[in-house]
Structure formats: structure tokens, C-alpha cells
CSV table of C-alpha atoms and ligand atoms in Angstrom, one decimal:
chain,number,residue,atom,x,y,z
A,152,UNK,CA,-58.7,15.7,46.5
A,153,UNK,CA,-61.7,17.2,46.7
A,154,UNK,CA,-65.4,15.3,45.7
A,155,UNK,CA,-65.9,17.7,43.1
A,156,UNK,CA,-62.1,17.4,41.5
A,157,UNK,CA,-62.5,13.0,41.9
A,158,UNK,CA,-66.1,13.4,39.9
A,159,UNK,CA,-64.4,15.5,37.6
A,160,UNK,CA,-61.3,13.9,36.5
A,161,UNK,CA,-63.0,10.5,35.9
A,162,UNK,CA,-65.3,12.3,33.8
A,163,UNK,CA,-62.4,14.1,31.5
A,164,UNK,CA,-60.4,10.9,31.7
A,165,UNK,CA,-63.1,9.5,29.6
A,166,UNK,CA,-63.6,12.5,27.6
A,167,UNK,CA,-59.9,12.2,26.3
A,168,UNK,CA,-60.6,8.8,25.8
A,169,UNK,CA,-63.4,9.5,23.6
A,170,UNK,CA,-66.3,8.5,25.2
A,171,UNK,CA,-69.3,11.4,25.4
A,172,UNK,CA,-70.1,12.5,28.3
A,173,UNK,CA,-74.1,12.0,29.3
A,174,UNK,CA,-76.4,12.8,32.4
A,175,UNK,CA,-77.6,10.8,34.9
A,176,UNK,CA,-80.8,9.1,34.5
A,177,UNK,CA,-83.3,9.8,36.4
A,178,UNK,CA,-82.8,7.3,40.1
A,179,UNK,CA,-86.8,6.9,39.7
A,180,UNK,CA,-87.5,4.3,36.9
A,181,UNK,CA,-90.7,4.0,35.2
A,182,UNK,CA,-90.4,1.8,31.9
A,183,UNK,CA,-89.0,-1.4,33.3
A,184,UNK,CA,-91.3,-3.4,35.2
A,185,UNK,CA,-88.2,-5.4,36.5
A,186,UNK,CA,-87.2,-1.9,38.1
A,187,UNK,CA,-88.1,0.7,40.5
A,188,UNK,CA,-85.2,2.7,41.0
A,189,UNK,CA,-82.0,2.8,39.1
A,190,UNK,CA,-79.9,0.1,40.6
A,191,UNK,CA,-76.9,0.5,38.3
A,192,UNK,CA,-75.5,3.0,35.6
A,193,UNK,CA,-76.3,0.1,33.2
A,194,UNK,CA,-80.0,0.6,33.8
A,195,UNK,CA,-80.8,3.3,30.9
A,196,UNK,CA,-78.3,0.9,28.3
A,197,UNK,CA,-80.4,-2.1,29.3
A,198,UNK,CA,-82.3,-2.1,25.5
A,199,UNK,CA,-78.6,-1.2,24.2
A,200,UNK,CA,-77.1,-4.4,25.2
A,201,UNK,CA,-79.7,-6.6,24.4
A,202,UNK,CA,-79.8,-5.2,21.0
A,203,UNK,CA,-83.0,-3.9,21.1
A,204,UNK,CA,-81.8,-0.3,20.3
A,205,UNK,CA,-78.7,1.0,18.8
A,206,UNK,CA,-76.7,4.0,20.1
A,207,UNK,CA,-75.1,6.8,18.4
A,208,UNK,CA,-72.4,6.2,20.3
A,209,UNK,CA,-70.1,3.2,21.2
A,210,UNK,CA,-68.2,4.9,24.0
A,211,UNK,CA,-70.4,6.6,27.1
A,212,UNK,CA,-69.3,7.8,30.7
A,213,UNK,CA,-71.2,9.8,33.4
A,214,UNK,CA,-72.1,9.2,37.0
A,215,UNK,CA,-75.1,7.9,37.8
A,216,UNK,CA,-77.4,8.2,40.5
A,217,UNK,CA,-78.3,4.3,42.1
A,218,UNK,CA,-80.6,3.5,44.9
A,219,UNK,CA,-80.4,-0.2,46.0
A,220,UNK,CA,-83.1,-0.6,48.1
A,221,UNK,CA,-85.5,-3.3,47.0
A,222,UNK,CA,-85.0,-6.4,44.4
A,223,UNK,CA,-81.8,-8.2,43.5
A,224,UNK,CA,-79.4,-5.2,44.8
A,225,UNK,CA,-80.7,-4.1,48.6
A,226,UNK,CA,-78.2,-2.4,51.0
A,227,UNK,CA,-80.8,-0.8,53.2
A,228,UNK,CA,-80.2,-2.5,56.7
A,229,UNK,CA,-76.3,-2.5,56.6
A,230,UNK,CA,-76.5,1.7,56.3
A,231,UNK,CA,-75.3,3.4,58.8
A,232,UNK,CA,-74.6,0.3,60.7
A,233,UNK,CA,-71.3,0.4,58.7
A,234,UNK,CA,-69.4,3.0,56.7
A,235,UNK,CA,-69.7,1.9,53.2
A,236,UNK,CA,-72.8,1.1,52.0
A,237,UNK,CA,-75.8,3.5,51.1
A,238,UNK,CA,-78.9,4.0,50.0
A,239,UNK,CA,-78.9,6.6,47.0
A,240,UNK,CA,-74.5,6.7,46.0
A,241,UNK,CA,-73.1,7.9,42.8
A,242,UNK,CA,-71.9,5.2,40.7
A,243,UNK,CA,-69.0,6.2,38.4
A,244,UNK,CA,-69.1,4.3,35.2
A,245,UNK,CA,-67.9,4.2,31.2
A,246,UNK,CA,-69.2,2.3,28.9
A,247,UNK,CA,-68.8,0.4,25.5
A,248,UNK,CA,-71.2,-0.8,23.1
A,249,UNK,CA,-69.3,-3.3,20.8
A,250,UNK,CA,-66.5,-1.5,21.3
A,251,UNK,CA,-63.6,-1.7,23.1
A,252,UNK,CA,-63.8,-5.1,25.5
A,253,UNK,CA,-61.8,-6.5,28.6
A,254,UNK,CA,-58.0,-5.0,27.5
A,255,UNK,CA,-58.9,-1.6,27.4
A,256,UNK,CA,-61.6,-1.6,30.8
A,257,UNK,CA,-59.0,-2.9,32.8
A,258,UNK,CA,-56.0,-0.8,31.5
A,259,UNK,CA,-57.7,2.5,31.5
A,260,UNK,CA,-59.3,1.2,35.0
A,261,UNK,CA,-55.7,1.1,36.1
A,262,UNK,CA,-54.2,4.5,34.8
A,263,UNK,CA,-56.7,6.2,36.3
A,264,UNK,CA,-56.7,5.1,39.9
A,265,UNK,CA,-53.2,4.8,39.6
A,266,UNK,CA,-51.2,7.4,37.5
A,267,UNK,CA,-54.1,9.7,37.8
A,268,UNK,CA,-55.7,9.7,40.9
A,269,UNK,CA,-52.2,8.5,42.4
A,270,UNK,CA,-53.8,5.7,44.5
A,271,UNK,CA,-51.2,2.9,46.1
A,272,UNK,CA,-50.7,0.1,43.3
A,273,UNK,CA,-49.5,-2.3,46.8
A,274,UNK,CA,-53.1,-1.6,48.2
A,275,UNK,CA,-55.1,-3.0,45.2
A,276,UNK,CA,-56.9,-6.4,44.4
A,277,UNK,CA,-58.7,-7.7,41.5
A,278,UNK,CA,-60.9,-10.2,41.4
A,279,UNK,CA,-61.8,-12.3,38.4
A,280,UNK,CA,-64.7,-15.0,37.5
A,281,UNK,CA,-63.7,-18.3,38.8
A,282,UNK,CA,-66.5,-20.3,36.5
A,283,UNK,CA,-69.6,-21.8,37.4
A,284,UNK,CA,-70.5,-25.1,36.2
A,285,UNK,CA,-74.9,-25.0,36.7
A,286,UNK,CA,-74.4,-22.0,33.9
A,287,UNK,CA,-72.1,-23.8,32.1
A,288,UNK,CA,-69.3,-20.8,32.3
A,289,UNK,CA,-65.1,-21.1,32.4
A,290,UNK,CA,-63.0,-19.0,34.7
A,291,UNK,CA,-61.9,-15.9,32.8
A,292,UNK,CA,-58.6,-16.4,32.3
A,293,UNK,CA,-58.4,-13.8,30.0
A,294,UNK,CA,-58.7,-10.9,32.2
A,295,UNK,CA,-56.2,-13.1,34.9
A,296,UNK,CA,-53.7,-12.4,32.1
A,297,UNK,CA,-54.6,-8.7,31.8
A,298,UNK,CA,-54.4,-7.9,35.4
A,299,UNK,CA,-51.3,-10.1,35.4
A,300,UNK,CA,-49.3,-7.0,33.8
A,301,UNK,CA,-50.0,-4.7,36.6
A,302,UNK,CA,-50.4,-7.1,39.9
A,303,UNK,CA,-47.8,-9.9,41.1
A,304,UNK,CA,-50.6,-13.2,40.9
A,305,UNK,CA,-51.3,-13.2,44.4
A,306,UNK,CA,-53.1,-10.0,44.0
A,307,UNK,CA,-54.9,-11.3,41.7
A,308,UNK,CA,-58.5,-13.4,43.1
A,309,UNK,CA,-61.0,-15.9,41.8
A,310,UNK,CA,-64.2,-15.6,42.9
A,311,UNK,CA,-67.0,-17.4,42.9
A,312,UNK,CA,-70.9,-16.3,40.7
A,313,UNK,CA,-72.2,-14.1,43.4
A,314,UNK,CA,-69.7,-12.0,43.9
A,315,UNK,CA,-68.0,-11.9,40.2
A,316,UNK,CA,-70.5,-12.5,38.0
A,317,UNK,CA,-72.8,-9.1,37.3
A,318,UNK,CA,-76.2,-9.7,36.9
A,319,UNK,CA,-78.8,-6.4,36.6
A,320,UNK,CA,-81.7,-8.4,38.1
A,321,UNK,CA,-83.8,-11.8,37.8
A,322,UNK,CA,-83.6,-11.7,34.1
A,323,UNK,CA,-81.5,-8.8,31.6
A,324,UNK,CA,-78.0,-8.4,30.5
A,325,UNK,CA,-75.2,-9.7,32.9
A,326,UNK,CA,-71.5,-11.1,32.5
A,327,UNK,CA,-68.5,-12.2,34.3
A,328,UNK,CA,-66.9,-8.9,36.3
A,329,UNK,CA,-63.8,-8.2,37.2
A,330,UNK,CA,-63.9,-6.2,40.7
A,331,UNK,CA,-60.8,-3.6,42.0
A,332,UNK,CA,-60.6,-3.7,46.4
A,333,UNK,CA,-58.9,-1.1,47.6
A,334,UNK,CA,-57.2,-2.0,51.5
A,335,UNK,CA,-57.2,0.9,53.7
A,336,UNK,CA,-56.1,-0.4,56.8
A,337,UNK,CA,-52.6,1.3,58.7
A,338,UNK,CA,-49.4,-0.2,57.3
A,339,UNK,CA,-49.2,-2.3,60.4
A,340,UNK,CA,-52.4,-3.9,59.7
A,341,UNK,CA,-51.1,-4.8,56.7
A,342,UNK,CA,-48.1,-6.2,58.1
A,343,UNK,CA,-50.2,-8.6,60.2
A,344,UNK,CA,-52.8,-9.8,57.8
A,345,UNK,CA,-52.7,-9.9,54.0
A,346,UNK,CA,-55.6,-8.0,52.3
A,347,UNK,CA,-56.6,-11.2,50.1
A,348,UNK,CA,-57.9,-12.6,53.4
A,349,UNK,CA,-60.0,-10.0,53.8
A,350,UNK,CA,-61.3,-9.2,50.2
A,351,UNK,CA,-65.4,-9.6,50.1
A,352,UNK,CA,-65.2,-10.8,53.7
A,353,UNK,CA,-67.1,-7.5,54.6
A,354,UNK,CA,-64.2,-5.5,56.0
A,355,UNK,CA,-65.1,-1.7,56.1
A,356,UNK,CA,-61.2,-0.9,55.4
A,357,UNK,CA,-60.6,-3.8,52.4
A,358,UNK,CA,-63.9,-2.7,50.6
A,359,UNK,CA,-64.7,-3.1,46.9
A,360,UNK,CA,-64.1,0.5,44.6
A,361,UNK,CA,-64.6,-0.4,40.8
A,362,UNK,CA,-65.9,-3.3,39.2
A,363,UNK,CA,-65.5,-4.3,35.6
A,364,UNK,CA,-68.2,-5.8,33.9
A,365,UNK,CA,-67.7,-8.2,30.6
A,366,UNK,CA,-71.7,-8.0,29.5
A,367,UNK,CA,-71.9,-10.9,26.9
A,368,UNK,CA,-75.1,-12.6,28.5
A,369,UNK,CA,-78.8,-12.2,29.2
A,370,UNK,CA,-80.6,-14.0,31.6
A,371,UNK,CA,-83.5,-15.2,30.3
A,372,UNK,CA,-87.0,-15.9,32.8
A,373,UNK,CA,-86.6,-19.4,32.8
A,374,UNK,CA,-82.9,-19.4,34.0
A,375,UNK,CA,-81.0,-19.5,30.8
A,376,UNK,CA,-78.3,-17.6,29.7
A,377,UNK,CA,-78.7,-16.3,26.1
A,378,UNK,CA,-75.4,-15.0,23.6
A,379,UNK,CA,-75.5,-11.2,22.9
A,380,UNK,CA,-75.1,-10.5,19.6
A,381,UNK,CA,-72.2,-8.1,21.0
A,382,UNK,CA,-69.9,-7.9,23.8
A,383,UNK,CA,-70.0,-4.1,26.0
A,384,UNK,CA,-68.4,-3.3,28.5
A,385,UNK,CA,-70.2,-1.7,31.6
A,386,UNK,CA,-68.3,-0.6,34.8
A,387,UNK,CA,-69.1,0.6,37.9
A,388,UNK,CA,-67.2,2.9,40.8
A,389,UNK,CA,-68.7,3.7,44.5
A,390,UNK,CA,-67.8,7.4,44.2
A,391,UNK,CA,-68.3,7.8,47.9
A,392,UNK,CA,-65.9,4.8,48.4
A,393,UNK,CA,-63.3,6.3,45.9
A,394,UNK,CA,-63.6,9.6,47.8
A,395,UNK,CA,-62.7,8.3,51.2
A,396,UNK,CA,-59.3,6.4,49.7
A,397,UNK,CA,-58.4,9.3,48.1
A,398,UNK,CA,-59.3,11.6,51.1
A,399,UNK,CA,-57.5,9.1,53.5
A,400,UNK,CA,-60.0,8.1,54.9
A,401,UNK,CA,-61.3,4.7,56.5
A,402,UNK,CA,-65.4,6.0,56.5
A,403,UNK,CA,-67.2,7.5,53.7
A,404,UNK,CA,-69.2,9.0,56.2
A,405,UNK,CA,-65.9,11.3,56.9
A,406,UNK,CA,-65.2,12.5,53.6
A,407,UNK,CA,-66.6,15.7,52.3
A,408,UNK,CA,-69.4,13.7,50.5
A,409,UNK,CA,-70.9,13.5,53.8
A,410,UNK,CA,-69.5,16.0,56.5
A,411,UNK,CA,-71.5,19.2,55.6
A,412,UNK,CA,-75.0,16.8,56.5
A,413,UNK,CA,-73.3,15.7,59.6
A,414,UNK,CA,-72.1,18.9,61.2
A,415,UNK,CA,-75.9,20.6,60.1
A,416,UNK,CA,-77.5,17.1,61.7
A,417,UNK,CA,-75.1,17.8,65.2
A,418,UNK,CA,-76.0,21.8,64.7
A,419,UNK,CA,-79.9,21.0,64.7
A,420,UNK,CA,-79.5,18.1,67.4
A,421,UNK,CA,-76.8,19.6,70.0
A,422,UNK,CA,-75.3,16.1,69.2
A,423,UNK,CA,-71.9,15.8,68.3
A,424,UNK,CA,-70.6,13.1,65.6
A,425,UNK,CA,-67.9,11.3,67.4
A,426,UNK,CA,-67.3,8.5,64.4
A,427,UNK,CA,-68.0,5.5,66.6
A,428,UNK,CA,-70.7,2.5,66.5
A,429,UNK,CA,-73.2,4.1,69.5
A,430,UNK,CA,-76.4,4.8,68.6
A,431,UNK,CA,-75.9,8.4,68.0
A,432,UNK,CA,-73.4,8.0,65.1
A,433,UNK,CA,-75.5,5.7,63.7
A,434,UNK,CA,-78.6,7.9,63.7
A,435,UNK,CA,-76.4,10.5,62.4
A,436,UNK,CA,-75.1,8.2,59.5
A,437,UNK,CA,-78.4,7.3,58.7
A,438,UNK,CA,-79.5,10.4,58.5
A,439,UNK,CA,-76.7,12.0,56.5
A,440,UNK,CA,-78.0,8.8,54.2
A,441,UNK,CA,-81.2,8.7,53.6
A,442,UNK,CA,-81.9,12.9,53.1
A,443,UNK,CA,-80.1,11.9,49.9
A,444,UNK,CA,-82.1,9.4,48.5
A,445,UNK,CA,-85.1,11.3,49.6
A,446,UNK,CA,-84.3,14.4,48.3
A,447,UNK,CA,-82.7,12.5,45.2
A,448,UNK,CA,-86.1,10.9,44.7
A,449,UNK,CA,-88.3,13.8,44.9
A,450,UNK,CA,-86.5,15.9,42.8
A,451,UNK,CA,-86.9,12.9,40.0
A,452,UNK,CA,-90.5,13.2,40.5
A,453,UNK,CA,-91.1,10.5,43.3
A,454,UNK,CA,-93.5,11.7,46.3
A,455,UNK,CA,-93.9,9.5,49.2
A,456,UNK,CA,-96.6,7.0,48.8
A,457,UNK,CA,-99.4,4.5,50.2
A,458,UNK,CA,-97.8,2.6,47.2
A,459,UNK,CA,-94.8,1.6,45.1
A,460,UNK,CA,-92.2,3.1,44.6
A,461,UNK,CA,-93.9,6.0,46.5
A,462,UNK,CA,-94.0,3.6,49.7
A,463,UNK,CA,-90.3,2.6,49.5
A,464,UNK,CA,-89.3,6.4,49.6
A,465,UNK,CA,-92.0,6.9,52.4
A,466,UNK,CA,-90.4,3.9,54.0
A,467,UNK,CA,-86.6,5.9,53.8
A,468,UNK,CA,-88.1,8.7,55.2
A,469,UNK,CA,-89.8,7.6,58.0
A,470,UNK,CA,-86.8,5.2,59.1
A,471,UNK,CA,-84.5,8.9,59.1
A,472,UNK,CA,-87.5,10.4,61.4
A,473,UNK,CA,-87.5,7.3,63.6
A,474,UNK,CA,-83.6,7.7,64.2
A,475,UNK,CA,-83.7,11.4,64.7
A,476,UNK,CA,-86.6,11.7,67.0
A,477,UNK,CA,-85.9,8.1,69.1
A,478,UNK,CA,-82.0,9.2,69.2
A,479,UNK,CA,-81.0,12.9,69.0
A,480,UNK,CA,-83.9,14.0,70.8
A,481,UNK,CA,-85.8,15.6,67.7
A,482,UNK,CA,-89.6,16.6,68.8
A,483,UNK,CA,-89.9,18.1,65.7
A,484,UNK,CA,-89.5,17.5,61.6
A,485,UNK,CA,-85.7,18.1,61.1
A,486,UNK,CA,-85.2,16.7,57.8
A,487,UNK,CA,-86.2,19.1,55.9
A,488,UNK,CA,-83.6,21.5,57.0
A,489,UNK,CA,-81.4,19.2,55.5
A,490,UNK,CA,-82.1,20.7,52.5
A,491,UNK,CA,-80.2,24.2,51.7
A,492,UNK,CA,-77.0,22.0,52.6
A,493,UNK,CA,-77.3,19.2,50.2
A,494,UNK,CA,-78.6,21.6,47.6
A,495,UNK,CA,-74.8,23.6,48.1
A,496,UNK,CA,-73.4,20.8,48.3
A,497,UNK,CA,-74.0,18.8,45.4
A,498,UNK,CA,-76.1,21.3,43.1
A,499,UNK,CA,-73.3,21.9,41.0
A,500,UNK,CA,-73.1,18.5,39.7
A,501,UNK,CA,-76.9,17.9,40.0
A,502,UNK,CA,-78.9,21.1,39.0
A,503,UNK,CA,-82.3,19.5,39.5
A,504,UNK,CA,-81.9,19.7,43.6
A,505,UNK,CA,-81.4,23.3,43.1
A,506,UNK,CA,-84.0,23.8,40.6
A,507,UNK,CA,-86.2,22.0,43.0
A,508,UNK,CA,-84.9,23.2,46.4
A,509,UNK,CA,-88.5,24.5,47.4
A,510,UNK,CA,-90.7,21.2,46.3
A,511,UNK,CA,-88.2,19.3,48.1
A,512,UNK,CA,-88.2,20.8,51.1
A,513,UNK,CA,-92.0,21.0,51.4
A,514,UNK,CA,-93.2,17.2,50.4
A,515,UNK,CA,-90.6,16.5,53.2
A,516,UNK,CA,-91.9,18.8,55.9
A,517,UNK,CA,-95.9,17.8,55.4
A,518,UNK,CA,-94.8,14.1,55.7
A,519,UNK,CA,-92.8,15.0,58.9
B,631,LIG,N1,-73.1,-2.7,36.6
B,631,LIG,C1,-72.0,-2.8,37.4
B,631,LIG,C2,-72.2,-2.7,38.8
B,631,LIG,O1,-73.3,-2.2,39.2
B,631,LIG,O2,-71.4,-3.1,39.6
């Protein structure tokens, strides 16, 4: 299944459900001085949550572009190391406001990446909040017994507050979460080791796809956790990572999310993209990476910067230079030919890269 088809049919699956469908926020954030780039499709139904705003409507889905790369949520210096973590990704997510809660996230979660996107049901884990006595929490048992219908128990994880309980930043609306890993490796892999030893232990193959969050919380700045008035839900998907299990693959970096940037990087270098961990792949990766969030960014109206925001994307920008000229033997600004092909690629679902092709291209090529 192609990129395009996978963003597609989560979108209608919500759609049947009811939910309306809605754009992206911009990844650039500029009301929310605990922010400076989206970090999460939550982000713009931050005032929702708390109850500081109602919405029209109590079901939402879209995909969402997320930038982790400063704050609370930073995967900058794992990129292109490994083959699963980015700077800008698409985040996948539907969402209820005093709606539906835990029964309906996790079964819908289910039919789709089983009966619709046909994924192996023997090659999922959830995960589930295990408690945490300093914030005075139980283990949810509740969504144990939900995922207890479709996984035999040993499928079925606690975890501990880090990784299963979802928390925007320092302070703002978080809950316990309920996380779907996906194992990827070759049957005989299997065979030898059990996925749940390997479920958040970092293994690019057993990775993390969808997590469930049960937002019932906010974190106030000294610490304490505060009731909602209403529980939402709020889930999130790595659409890269959902491309590459149901592309068959064991990189997202070799999914058609990415290859179109790698094959123009290996055209413009004479460097061919072998898939491995030498130094050349890597540049390539990070490459293939950050021209995204660049691009991404300055089509949401964020220049590079002496400051900010504006510094960060600088900082991006300059580390894809550094790779390019130190390790493919670029003498000369590259990224900006990057361009056209992301533009193609991925105009469709996000017309302001088109709209903005030209501005794009030339704030990159006078900072090269
Ligand atoms: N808000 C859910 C997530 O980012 O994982």
C-alpha cells in the first residue's frame, strides 16, 4: 500500500466513524509560550481539553505535521543514526472531546490496523499504564480488559510513567496512554526471542506505531495533577512507521515516504544508498530528514534565524549542509534541489509546499 492510499484510509475510517475531518496545524507555533513547534496533533486542542474553549465538534481526525526537536519531546540526535525516528513526521491521530473514551480508541484502533489495513494481529503489543505512586495514579486496568478481547495477556504490557503516561510538556493536558508496537523482525527472529522483550527497549524492528492517550489530567507548574472537567481521547500514529509495516519494510527510510529524496540525494552526490550504518547512509538519512522539516517550516512561515524558533530551523539546516558537504563530497548548496521532489511528492496532501515551492527553495539556497 502506497503512502498516499495508508494517509487516506485512516482518514475515511474516521470519516465513516463520524469524526470531521480537519487540516494540519501549522508545525510553527506561535501562541503557546510552552511551545515552538507542534510536538503532537494534540497541540491546537490544548485550550479544548482544558476546557478553556469548546468545539463544534466532539469527534476530530487529520494528520498532523510534528517536529520534536527541542523541549519535553526531542529526537534530533537519534536521526538518521537509526531508522525510525525524525525530525518533522506525520502524526496520524483522532480525537474526542467528551465523547467516546477508552472502549471505542482501542477498538476502532484495532479494526483499522487489523481488518483494514490487514496488519498481523500475532505481531502486535499493547502497552498499558502500570501506576505511579509520587502522582498518586492506579494501573489502568480498564484498558488491560479492553485489549484483553483482542490479545492472549501476554501481549498485553505494563509500563511504567515515562513511557505510558502522555504528557504534552512541563505543564498541560496529559493521561495514562495505551501504546500499539508493531514487531517486524523475520519469523525466525521471532522464533528465537519474544517481541515483549524487546518492546521500548529501542529495537528499530519492535518499534512503537499508535499510541492511545486517555487525557483526564493537567499538569499544573508546581507538579500537580488537576481533574478535567471531561475525559478526551487523543491518539497518535508515526505514519512513516505505519508505512514501512505495511510496505514490508524494516526502515522508514525505505518506504516511499523517503525513497524519491534518497535516489535525488545519490543523483546530486554520485553516492549510492546502500541501507547500512556507514557514514554515507547516514548523511543520506539525515538528509532525506531534515529537507522536510526545513521545507515544512518555511512554508509555515519560519525563516532561519539568529534567534528562536528561527535558530532551531537554522540549526536543522546547517547540520543537513554539514553531512552533505563533510560526507558526499558536496562543494556546493544541494539542498535546495531537494525541493521540486518533496513538493511532488507530498503536495498533494500538503498544498502549501507547492504553493510555496519558489520561497522555499530560495531562503534555503541564500543560507547555503
Ligand atoms: N499525543 C499523543 C502522542 O503524541 O503520542
Amino acid at each position: 500500500m502506497t503512502s498516499k492510499e495508508t494517509r487516506q484510509k485512516f482518514l475515511d475510517f474516521f470519516e465513516e466513524k463520524n469524526h470531521r475531518i480537519v487540516a494540519s496545524a501549522p508545525m510553527v507555533v506561535k501562541d503557546d509560550p510552552t511551545l515552538m513547534f507542534t510536538n503532537a496533533g494534540m497541540n491546537q486542542f490544548k485550550d479544548i481539553f482544558l476546557g478553556n474553549r469548546v468545539s463544534k465538534d466532539l469527534r476530530i481526525a487529520d494528520t498532523q505535521k510534528c517536529l520534536r526537536v527541542s523541549g519535553k519531546h526531542n529526537d534530533l540526535e537519534e536521526v538518521g543514526v537509526d531508522t525510525y525516528h525524525h525530525t518533522m513526521f506525520e502524526m496520524l491521530g483522532n480525537w474526542s472531546f467528551g465523547d467516546y473514551f477508552k472502549k471505542e480508541a482501542i477498538d476502532w484502533a484495532w479494526e483499522l490496523l487489523v481488518d483494514v489495513y490487514g496488519l498481523n494481529p500475532e505481531r502486535l503489543y499493547a502497552t498499558v499504564f502500570e501506576g505511579d505512586n509520587s502522582d498518586k495514579l492506579d494501573a489502568d486496568t480498564e484498558a488491560e480488559e479492553l485489549w484483553q478481547q483482542y490479545l492472549p495477556t501476554e501481549r498485553i504490557l505494563r509500563a511504567n510513567k515515562k513511557d505510558n503516561f502522555w504528557e504534552m510538556g512541563d505543564q498541560g493536558p496529559c493521561g495514562p496512554c495505551s501504546e500499539i508496537h508493531v514487531d517486524l523482525r523475520s519469523d525466525a527472529d521471532r522464533a528465537s526471542k519474544p517481541g515483549r522483550d524487546l518492546v521500548n527497549a529501542d529495537h528499530p524492528q519492535v518499534v512503537e506505531i499508535w499510541n492511545l492517550v486517555f487525557i483526564q489530567f493537567n499538569r499544573k507548574a508546581s507538579g500537580l495533577l488537576e481533574g478535567l472537567p471531561a475525559k478526551h481521547v487523543d491518539t497518535g500514529m508515526g505514519f512513516e512507521r505505519l508505512c514501512m509495516a505495511l510496505q514490508g519494510k524494516t526502515s522508514n527510510y525505505d518506504t516511499d515516504v523517503f525513497s524519491p529524496l534518497i535516489s535525488k540525494i545519490s543523483d546530486l552526490s554520485g553516492v549510492s544508498y546502500t541501507a547500512s550504518d556507514n557514514q554515507t547512509d547516514v548523511a543520506i538519512r539525515v538528509i532525506s530528514d531534515h529537507i522536510r522539516a526545513i521545507a515544512f517550516a518555511i512554508s509555515d512561515g519560519q525563516i532561519p534565524s539568529n534567534s528562536g524558533a528561527g535558530y532551531v530551523i537554522k540549526r536543522i539546516l546547517r547540520r543537513g549542509i554539514r553531512y552533505g558537504y563533510s560526507f558526499l563530497g558536496f562543494k556546493e548548496g544541494f539542498m535546495h534541489k531537494l525541493i521540486p521532489t518533496l513538493a511532488a511528492q507530498m503536495g498533494d496532501a500538503f498544498p502549501e509546499l507547492k504553493k510555496q515551492q519558489e520561497l522555499i527553495t530560495r531562503v534555503i539556497q541564500e543560507e547555503e
